[in-house]
């Protein structure tokens, strides 16, 4: 069984993923794997052709440069996604085959935005109030509140996502979040029998 774990920027997907990981659930973090794949020679040459040599600094992704170029340019973002998403999809399928557990979780920020909800058996949505999300992201990434709001504006609202999700975790209090993870874990184990 494949479970999608999603939520807006700063909602705490990684925190929730770590709680599941502590229970022994195999977790595939799409963003982290995408970054690694973007450093492979095949993707590197395609991304450089699309965005120019500045997309990489000293052999590493120049994330600030890339974000500044694609976040307000839907065409460029679509072209970048057309390079990265198929690579991540294939990598995930290979990874999934190697797992030996009743279910796996794929953490992905934009499951609904890119129309890939159909590939999951169940979807867990992580939410948090926008004010908290903005504080988390600006503190974590060292970017302005305006930049965080810009990124939030590119994602679906929690209200819209919650209509298509099977489980919702409101991630404000870590103890309550962990308790909710345990409840969902029990339900997923039953469903995967």
Coordinates of C-alpha atoms in Angstrom, one line a residue, residues 2-7 108 111-112 116-126 161 164-168 184 188:
X2 CA 1.3 3.4 -1.0
X3 CA 0.5 6.4 1.3
X4 CA 1.0 10.0 0.2
X5 CA 2.1 12.4 2.9
X6 CA 1.5 16.1 1.9
X7 CA 1.0 19.5 3.3
X108 CA 5.6 15.0 -1.5
X111 CA 0.5 15.8 -4.6
X112 CA -2.7 17.6 -5.5
X116 CA -0.9 12.8 -8.8
X117 CA -3.3 11.8 -6.0
X118 CA -4.6 8.9 -8.0
X119 CA -1.3 7.0 -7.5
X120 CA -1.8 6.7 -3.7
X121 CA -4.0 4.3 -1.8
X122 CA -4.4 6.8 1.0
X123 CA -3.3 10.4 1.6
X124 CA -2.3 12.1 4.9
X125 CA -2.5 15.9 4.9
X126 CA -0.4 17.8 7.5
X161 CA -6.6 19.6 0.1
X164 CA -9.3 14.9 -1.1
X165 CA -7.3 13.6 1.9
X166 CA -8.1 10.5 4.0
X167 CA -6.3 11.6 7.2
X168 CA -5.6 15.1 8.5
X184 CA -3.2 6.6 11.7
X188 CA -3.1 1.8 7.9

